[in-house]
Amino acid sequence: MRQRWQNMPRQVRWIAIIALLVFLYLLPNRWFYINLWYFRTMESDMATVLFETSFFVLLAVGLNVVVGFAGLLDLGYFGFFAVGAYTVALLTSPESRFDIGWPWLLAVPAAVAVTMLSGVILGTPTLRLRGDYLAIVTLGFAEMIRLYAARNEGIANGQRGIPEIPHPVPDLKGSDGQSVFGVVDARPYYWLTLTIIIFVILGVRNLTRSRVGRAWVAIREDEDAAQIMGVPTFKYKLWAFAIGAAVGGLSGALFAGKQSFINSDSFQLTNSILVLAAVILGGAGNVYGAVIGAFITWYLPEWVRGIGGALGLEINVAEYRILIFGAVLIIMMIFRPQGILPSRRRAAEFADRRQEAAPTEASA
């Protein structure tokens, strides 16, 4: 498929991309998705599911920078998501301890900067670790943020959380006089997040094609060899960690603006595992693979929730939606471990491994 896409004329590819973007922007409208039959969610609000899927996609794109490009195993990525969400809440909510009252649009860049700084602070002493050791440290970071938010009554308000977080551009009114970024309609939040995803993908693509991206690939393949060849490995790993953290903080800011309330229950460990599973499922090292993996990871269980009634089945399929999703993951890891849409280099690595394994099996 990749080869066919590359062989298409440039004009055809641009038309296909524009058609896909038009489809994605039209998707949350009921008059549009009602004609998708079994491909839409039956029991959950389609616009809400699409918004939740979109910020999950943004998380997967950010984690793909850390795991897919730089090869750093991060099990606590949702900790950066929590830092971004709490930063926005503390700067904007009248119920926060600081009571600063910043507008949401002004608080978002501050949240991204604070999250990036937290990535640098975490990465500076820990990025000299590798593999499982780094995974344990990042896992501890995410749990530390969650437990602090749950038990600290001074800043994070404990389990009571922080309410009254303002929505993005609350003064923007629609034709009916109601706020565009209200509580009921999730479509504006989805459109905003989708637009941000497009810009983030463009930025990440440019990075991967630059000297920074080539350094990340060298570090992922063999860090010792890259260092011997003169690549400042620690600096580029820290860049990957900081950029991934910034994208995670941005997604947390979007989530806080939509929910208008946050507490520690929104930042469970399972969410970090799901984001990592999305990156692996879609294809680590490929930004489009991360997007596809995140869409399947979040959208598939919500789609399964209502498919039983649509098909007239007597069993409640929704009870088995996590089981079905887990089975899909297992099948994918057995028959296509490189992911749905892996990078060319990663696909070549798995092909070489299969060729090496074939003579061994034949001799046995």
CSV table of C-alpha atoms in Angstrom, one decimal:
chain,number,residue,atom,x,y,z
A,1,MET,CA,0.0,0.0,0.0
A,2,ARG,CA,2.8,2.4,0.8
A,3,GLN,CA,4.5,1.7,-2.6
A,4,ARG,CA,1.2,2.3,-4.4
A,5,TRP,CA,0.7,5.5,-2.5
A,6,GLN,CA,4.2,6.7,-3.4
A,7,ASN,CA,3.6,5.8,-7.1
A,8,MET,CA,0.5,7.9,-7.3
A,9,PRO,CA,0.8,11.4,-9.0
A,10,ARG,CA,1.2,14.2,-6.5
A,11,GLN,CA,-2.1,15.8,-7.5
A,12,VAL,CA,-4.0,12.6,-6.8
A,13,ARG,CA,-2.4,12.3,-3.4
A,14,TRP,CA,-3.3,15.8,-2.4
A,15,ILE,CA,-6.9,15.2,-3.5
A,16,ALA,CA,-7.0,12.1,-1.4
A,17,ILE,CA,-5.6,13.9,1.6
A,18,ILE,CA,-8.1,16.8,1.2
A,19,ALA,CA,-11.0,14.3,0.9
A,20,LEU,CA,-9.9,12.6,4.0
A,21,LEU,CA,-9.7,15.8,6.0
A,22,VAL,CA,-13.2,16.9,4.7
A,23,PHE,CA,-14.5,13.5,5.8
A,24,LEU,CA,-12.9,13.8,9.3
A,25,TYR,CA,-14.4,17.3,9.8
A,26,LEU,CA,-17.8,16.2,8.7
A,27,LEU,CA,-17.8,13.0,10.8
A,28,PRO,CA,-19.2,14.4,14.1
A,29,ASN,CA,-22.3,15.8,12.4
A,30,ARG,CA,-25.4,13.6,13.0
A,31,TRP,CA,-26.7,14.1,9.5
A,32,PHE,CA,-23.4,12.8,8.2
A,33,TYR,CA,-22.5,9.8,10.5
A,34,ILE,CA,-26.1,8.5,10.6
A,35,ASN,CA,-25.5,7.2,7.1
A,36,LEU,CA,-22.4,5.2,8.2
A,37,TRP,CA,-24.7,2.3,9.4
A,38,TYR,CA,-22.6,-0.2,11.4
A,39,PHE,CA,-19.5,1.9,11.4
A,40,ARG,CA,-20.8,4.5,13.9
A,41,THR,CA,-21.3,4.1,17.6
A,42,MET,CA,-24.8,2.9,18.5
A,43,GLU,CA,-25.1,3.6,22.2
A,44,SER,CA,-22.5,6.4,22.8
A,45,ASP,CA,-22.7,9.9,21.5
A,46,MET,CA,-20.6,9.9,18.3
A,47,ALA,CA,-19.2,13.4,18.7
A,48,THR,CA,-18.1,12.7,22.3
A,49,VAL,CA,-16.4,9.4,21.3
A,50,LEU,CA,-14.7,11.2,18.5
A,51,PHE,CA,-13.4,13.9,20.8
A,52,GLU,CA,-12.1,11.4,23.3
A,53,THR,CA,-10.5,9.4,20.4
A,54,SER,CA,-8.9,12.6,19.1
A,55,PHE,CA,-7.1,13.6,22.3
A,56,PHE,CA,-6.0,9.9,22.6
A,57,VAL,CA,-4.6,10.1,19.1
A,58,LEU,CA,-2.7,13.3,20.1
A,59,LEU,CA,-1.2,11.4,23.1
A,60,ALA,CA,-0.2,8.5,20.8
A,61,VAL,CA,1.6,10.9,18.4
A,62,GLY,CA,3.5,12.4,21.3
A,63,LEU,CA,4.5,9.0,22.8
A,64,ASN,CA,5.5,7.8,19.4
A,65,VAL,CA,8.3,10.5,19.4
A,66,VAL,CA,9.6,9.0,22.6
A,67,VAL,CA,9.1,5.2,22.0
A,68,GLY,CA,8.9,5.0,18.2
A,69,PHE,CA,11.6,7.4,17.1
A,70,ALA,CA,14.0,7.6,20.1
A,71,GLY,CA,13.4,4.1,21.3
A,72,LEU,CA,12.8,5.1,25.0
A,73,LEU,CA,10.4,2.9,26.8
A,74,ASP,CA,8.0,5.2,28.7
A,75,LEU,CA,5.3,3.6,30.8
A,76,GLY,CA,4.3,6.8,32.6
A,77,TYR,CA,3.4,9.0,29.7
A,78,PHE,CA,0.0,9.9,31.2
A,79,GLY,CA,1.8,11.7,34.0
A,80,PHE,CA,2.6,14.5,31.5
A,81,PHE,CA,-1.0,14.5,30.5
A,82,ALA,CA,-1.9,15.1,34.2
A,83,VAL,CA,0.6,17.9,34.5
A,84,GLY,CA,-0.8,19.7,31.6
A,85,ALA,CA,-4.4,19.3,32.8
A,86,TYR,CA,-3.6,20.4,36.3
A,87,THR,CA,-1.6,23.4,35.1
A,88,VAL,CA,-4.6,24.7,33.1
A,89,ALA,CA,-6.9,24.0,36.0
A,90,LEU,CA,-4.7,25.9,38.5
A,91,LEU,CA,-4.2,28.9,36.2
A,92,THR,CA,-7.8,29.3,35.1
A,93,SER,CA,-10.3,28.0,37.7
A,94,PRO,CA,-11.6,30.3,40.3
A,95,GLU,CA,-11.7,27.3,42.6
A,96,SER,CA,-8.0,26.8,42.5
A,97,ARG,CA,-5.7,27.8,45.3
A,98,PHE,CA,-4.0,30.4,43.1
A,99,ASP,CA,-7.2,32.0,41.8
A,100,ILE,CA,-5.3,33.7,38.9
A,101,GLY,CA,-8.2,33.6,36.5
A,102,TRP,CA,-6.2,33.3,33.3
A,103,PRO,CA,-8.2,32.7,30.1
A,104,TRP,CA,-7.9,29.2,28.7
A,105,LEU,CA,-6.1,30.2,25.6
A,106,LEU,CA,-3.4,31.9,27.6
A,107,ALA,CA,-3.0,29.0,30.0
A,108,VAL,CA,-2.4,26.4,27.3
A,109,PRO,CA,1.1,27.7,26.3
A,110,ALA,CA,1.9,27.9,29.9
A,111,ALA,CA,0.8,24.3,30.4
A,112,VAL,CA,2.9,23.1,27.5
A,113,ALA,CA,5.9,25.0,28.8
A,114,VAL,CA,5.5,23.6,32.3
A,115,THR,CA,5.0,20.0,31.0
A,116,MET,CA,8.1,20.3,28.8
A,117,LEU,CA,10.1,21.6,31.8
A,118,SER,CA,8.8,18.6,33.8
A,119,GLY,CA,10.0,16.3,31.0
A,120,VAL,CA,13.5,17.9,31.2
A,121,ILE,CA,13.5,17.6,35.0
A,122,LEU,CA,12.5,14.0,34.9
A,123,GLY,CA,14.8,13.1,32.0
A,124,THR,CA,18.0,14.8,33.1
A,125,PRO,CA,18.8,12.3,35.9
A,126,THR,CA,17.0,9.3,34.4
A,127,LEU,CA,17.7,9.1,30.7
A,128,ARG,CA,21.1,7.5,31.4
A,129,LEU,CA,19.0,4.4,32.3
A,130,ARG,CA,17.8,2.1,29.5
A,131,GLY,CA,15.1,-0.4,28.8
A,132,ASP,CA,13.2,-1.8,31.8
A,133,TYR,CA,14.9,0.5,34.3
A,134,LEU,CA,13.8,3.6,32.4
A,135,ALA,CA,10.3,2.1,32.2
A,136,ILE,CA,10.1,1.6,35.9
A,137,VAL,CA,11.2,5.2,36.6
A,138,THR,CA,8.6,6.7,34.2
A,139,LEU,CA,6.0,4.5,35.7
A,140,GLY,CA,6.9,5.8,39.2
A,141,PHE,CA,6.7,9.4,37.9
A,142,ALA,CA,3.1,8.9,36.7
A,143,GLU,CA,2.0,7.2,39.9
A,144,MET,CA,3.7,9.9,41.9
A,145,ILE,CA,1.7,12.6,40.1
A,146,ARG,CA,-1.6,10.7,40.5
A,147,LEU,CA,-1.1,9.9,44.2
A,148,TYR,CA,0.0,13.4,45.0
A,149,ALA,CA,-3.1,14.8,43.3
A,150,ALA,CA,-5.3,12.4,45.1
A,151,ARG,CA,-3.9,13.0,48.6
A,152,ASN,CA,-2.8,16.6,48.6
A,153,GLU,CA,-5.4,19.0,49.8
A,154,GLY,CA,-3.3,22.1,49.4
A,155,ILE,CA,-2.9,22.6,45.7
A,156,ALA,CA,-4.7,19.8,43.9
A,157,ASN,CA,-7.7,19.8,46.2
A,158,GLY,CA,-7.4,16.0,46.7
A,159,GLN,CA,-10.2,13.8,45.5
A,160,ARG,CA,-12.5,16.9,45.4
A,161,GLY,CA,-10.6,18.0,42.3
A,162,ILE,CA,-10.7,21.4,40.7
A,163,PRO,CA,-14.0,22.4,39.1
A,164,GLU,CA,-15.1,25.4,37.0
A,165,ILE,CA,-12.3,25.2,34.5
A,166,PRO,CA,-13.3,27.6,31.7
A,167,HIS,CA,-13.9,26.3,28.3
A,168,PRO,CA,-11.9,27.4,25.2
A,169,VAL,CA,-13.2,30.8,24.0
A,170,PRO,CA,-16.3,30.9,26.3
A,171,ASP,CA,-17.4,34.3,24.8
A,172,LEU,CA,-17.7,32.8,21.2
A,173,LYS,CA,-21.4,32.5,20.5
A,174,GLY,CA,-23.3,30.6,17.9
A,175,SER,CA,-26.2,31.7,15.8
A,176,ASP,CA,-28.6,30.6,18.6
A,177,GLY,CA,-26.8,32.8,21.1
A,178,GLN,CA,-25.4,29.9,23.0
A,179,SER,CA,-21.7,29.4,23.6
A,180,VAL,CA,-20.0,27.4,20.9
A,181,PHE,CA,-17.7,25.7,23.4
A,182,GLY,CA,-20.5,24.6,25.8
A,183,VAL,CA,-21.1,21.5,27.8
A,184,VAL,CA,-23.5,19.4,25.7
A,185,ASP,CA,-22.0,19.6,22.1
A,186,ALA,CA,-18.6,17.9,21.8
A,187,ARG,CA,-18.2,18.8,18.1
A,188,PRO,CA,-16.3,22.1,18.6
A,189,TYR,CA,-13.8,20.4,20.9
A,190,TYR,CA,-13.3,17.6,18.3
A,191,TRP,CA,-12.7,20.1,15.5
A,192,LEU,CA,-10.2,22.0,17.7
A,193,THR,CA,-8.3,18.9,18.7
A,194,LEU,CA,-8.3,17.6,15.1
A,195,THR,CA,-6.8,20.9,13.9
A,196,ILE,CA,-4.1,20.7,16.5
A,197,ILE,CA,-3.4,17.1,15.6
A,198,ILE,CA,-2.8,18.1,12.0
A,199,PHE,CA,-0.3,20.8,13.0
A,200,VAL,CA,1.5,18.5,15.5
A,201,ILE,CA,1.8,15.7,12.8
A,202,LEU,CA,3.3,18.2,10.4
A,203,GLY,CA,5.8,19.4,13.0
A,204,VAL,CA,6.8,15.8,14.0
A,205,ARG,CA,7.2,14.8,10.3
A,206,ASN,CA,9.5,17.8,9.8
A,207,LEU,CA,11.5,16.8,12.9
A,208,THR,CA,11.9,13.2,11.8
A,209,ARG,CA,13.3,14.3,8.4
A,210,SER,CA,15.8,16.6,10.0
A,211,ARG,CA,19.1,16.0,11.7
A,212,VAL,CA,17.2,15.5,15.0
A,213,GLY,CA,15.2,12.7,13.5
A,214,ARG,CA,18.2,10.9,12.1
A,215,ALA,CA,19.9,11.1,15.5
A,216,TRP,CA,16.8,9.6,17.1
A,217,VAL,CA,16.8,6.7,14.7
A,218,ALA,CA,20.6,6.1,15.3
A,219,ILE,CA,19.9,6.1,19.1
A,220,ARG,CA,17.0,3.7,18.7
A,221,GLU,CA,19.0,1.3,16.6
A,222,ASP,CA,22.2,1.2,18.6
A,223,GLU,CA,22.9,3.9,21.2
A,224,ASP,CA,26.5,2.9,21.8
A,225,ALA,CA,27.3,3.0,18.1
A,226,ALA,CA,25.7,6.4,17.7
A,227,GLN,CA,27.7,7.8,20.5
A,228,ILE,CA,30.9,6.4,19.1
A,229,MET,CA,30.0,8.1,15.8
A,230,GLY,CA,29.8,11.5,17.5
A,231,VAL,CA,26.0,11.8,18.1
A,232,PRO,CA,25.3,13.5,21.5
A,233,THR,CA,22.9,10.8,22.5
A,234,PHE,CA,21.9,12.3,25.9
A,235,LYS,CA,21.0,15.6,24.4
A,236,TYR,CA,18.8,14.1,21.7
A,237,LYS,CA,17.1,11.8,24.1
A,238,LEU,CA,16.3,14.7,26.3
A,239,TRP,CA,14.8,16.5,23.3
A,240,ALA,CA,12.6,13.6,22.5
A,241,PHE,CA,11.5,13.4,26.1
A,242,ALA,CA,10.7,17.1,26.3
A,243,ILE,CA,8.9,17.2,22.9
A,244,GLY,CA,6.8,14.1,23.9
A,245,ALA,CA,6.0,15.7,27.2
A,246,ALA,CA,4.9,18.9,25.6
A,247,VAL,CA,2.4,17.1,23.3
A,248,GLY,CA,1.1,15.1,26.3
A,249,GLY,CA,0.6,18.4,28.2
A,250,LEU,CA,-1.2,19.9,25.3
A,251,SER,CA,-3.6,17.0,25.2
A,252,GLY,CA,-4.2,17.3,28.9
A,253,ALA,CA,-5.0,21.0,28.5
A,254,LEU,CA,-7.6,20.1,25.8
A,255,PHE,CA,-9.1,17.5,28.1
A,256,ALA,CA,-9.4,19.9,31.0
A,257,GLY,CA,-11.0,22.5,28.8
A,258,LYS,CA,-13.7,20.1,27.7
A,259,GLN,CA,-14.4,18.4,31.0
A,260,SER,CA,-14.3,21.6,33.1
A,261,PHE,CA,-13.4,19.4,36.1
A,262,ILE,CA,-10.4,17.2,36.9
A,263,ASN,CA,-9.3,15.0,39.7
A,264,SER,CA,-6.9,12.1,40.1
A,265,ASP,CA,-9.4,9.5,38.8
A,266,SER,CA,-8.8,10.8,35.3
A,267,PHE,CA,-5.2,9.7,35.3
A,268,GLN,CA,-5.1,6.0,35.9
A,269,LEU,CA,-2.1,3.8,35.0
A,270,THR,CA,-4.2,1.8,32.6
A,271,ASN,CA,-4.4,4.8,30.3
A,272,SER,CA,-0.6,5.0,30.0
A,273,ILE,CA,-0.6,1.3,29.1
A,274,LEU,CA,-3.3,1.9,26.5
A,275,VAL,CA,-1.4,4.7,24.8
A,276,LEU,CA,1.7,2.5,24.6
A,277,ALA,CA,-0.4,-0.3,23.2
A,278,ALA,CA,-1.8,2.0,20.6
A,279,VAL,CA,1.7,3.0,19.4
A,280,ILE,CA,2.8,-0.6,19.2
A,281,LEU,CA,-0.4,-1.7,17.5
A,282,GLY,CA,-0.3,1.0,14.9
A,283,GLY,CA,3.4,0.7,14.2
A,284,ALA,CA,6.1,2.3,16.3
A,285,GLY,CA,8.2,4.8,14.4
A,286,ASN,CA,5.5,5.8,12.0
A,287,VAL,CA,3.3,8.8,13.0
A,288,TYR,CA,0.4,7.7,10.8
A,289,GLY,CA,0.6,4.2,12.3
A,290,ALA,CA,0.4,5.8,15.8
A,291,VAL,CA,-2.8,7.6,14.6
A,292,ILE,CA,-4.4,4.4,13.3
A,293,GLY,CA,-3.4,2.5,16.4
A,294,ALA,CA,-4.9,5.1,18.7
A,295,PHE,CA,-8.1,5.3,16.7
A,296,ILE,CA,-8.6,1.5,16.9
A,297,THR,CA,-7.6,1.3,20.6
A,298,TRP,CA,-10.1,3.9,21.8
A,299,TYR,CA,-12.8,3.7,19.2
A,300,LEU,CA,-13.1,-0.1,18.9
A,301,PRO,CA,-14.4,-0.8,22.5
A,302,GLU,CA,-17.0,2.1,22.1
A,303,TRP,CA,-18.1,0.7,18.8
A,304,VAL,CA,-18.4,-2.8,20.2
A,305,ARG,CA,-20.6,-1.4,23.0
A,306,GLY,CA,-23.6,-1.0,20.7
A,307,ILE,CA,-23.0,-3.4,17.9
A,308,GLY,CA,-24.8,-6.3,19.6
A,309,GLY,CA,-28.2,-4.5,19.6
A,310,ALA,CA,-27.6,-3.3,16.0
A,311,LEU,CA,-27.1,-6.9,14.8
A,312,GLY,CA,-30.0,-8.2,16.8
A,313,LEU,CA,-27.9,-10.4,19.1
A,314,GLU,CA,-29.4,-11.6,22.4
A,315,ILE,CA,-26.1,-11.5,24.3
A,316,ASN,CA,-24.7,-8.2,25.6
A,317,VAL,CA,-21.7,-7.7,23.5
A,318,ALA,CA,-20.7,-4.6,25.5
A,319,GLU,CA,-19.7,-6.8,28.4
A,320,TYR,CA,-17.1,-8.5,26.2
A,321,ARG,CA,-15.7,-5.4,24.5
A,322,ILE,CA,-12.5,-5.3,26.4
A,323,LEU,CA,-12.1,-9.1,25.8
A,324,ILE,CA,-12.6,-8.5,22.1
A,325,PHE,CA,-10.0,-5.7,22.1
A,326,GLY,CA,-7.5,-7.8,23.9
A,327,ALA,CA,-8.0,-10.6,21.4
A,328,VAL,CA,-7.4,-8.2,18.6
A,329,LEU,CA,-4.1,-7.1,20.2
A,330,ILE,CA,-2.9,-10.7,20.8
A,331,ILE,CA,-3.7,-11.7,17.2
A,332,MET,CA,-1.9,-8.6,15.9
A,333,MET,CA,1.2,-9.3,18.0
A,334,ILE,CA,1.3,-12.9,16.7
A,335,PHE,CA,0.8,-12.3,13.0
A,336,ARG,CA,2.0,-8.8,12.5
A,337,PRO,CA,4.3,-7.7,15.4
A,338,GLN,CA,5.6,-4.7,13.5
A,339,GLY,CA,2.2,-3.1,13.7
A,340,ILE,CA,-0.5,-2.1,11.2
A,341,LEU,CA,1.6,0.6,9.5
A,342,PRO,CA,5.2,0.3,10.6
A,343,SER,CA,8.0,2.5,9.5
A,344,ARG,CA,10.1,1.2,6.6
A,345,ARG,CA,13.1,0.5,8.8
A,346,ARG,CA,11.1,-1.4,11.4
A,347,ALA,CA,9.3,-3.5,8.7
A,348,ALA,CA,12.8,-4.3,7.3
A,349,GLU,CA,14.0,-5.3,10.7
A,350,PHE,CA,11.2,-7.8,11.2
A,351,ALA,CA,11.7,-9.2,7.6
A,352,ASP,CA,15.4,-9.8,8.4
A,353,ARG,CA,14.5,-11.6,11.6
A,354,ARG,CA,12.1,-13.9,9.8
A,355,GLN,CA,14.7,-14.7,7.2
A,356,GLU,CA,17.2,-15.5,10.0
A,357,ALA,CA,14.7,-17.6,11.8
A,358,ALA,CA,13.7,-19.6,8.7
A,359,PRO,CA,17.1,-21.5,8.2
A,360,THR,CA,17.2,-22.3,12.0
A,361,GLU,CA,13.7,-23.8,11.9
A,362,ALA,CA,14.5,-25.7,8.7
A,363,SER,CA,17.7,-27.2,10.2
A,364,ALA,CA,15.8,-28.2,13.4
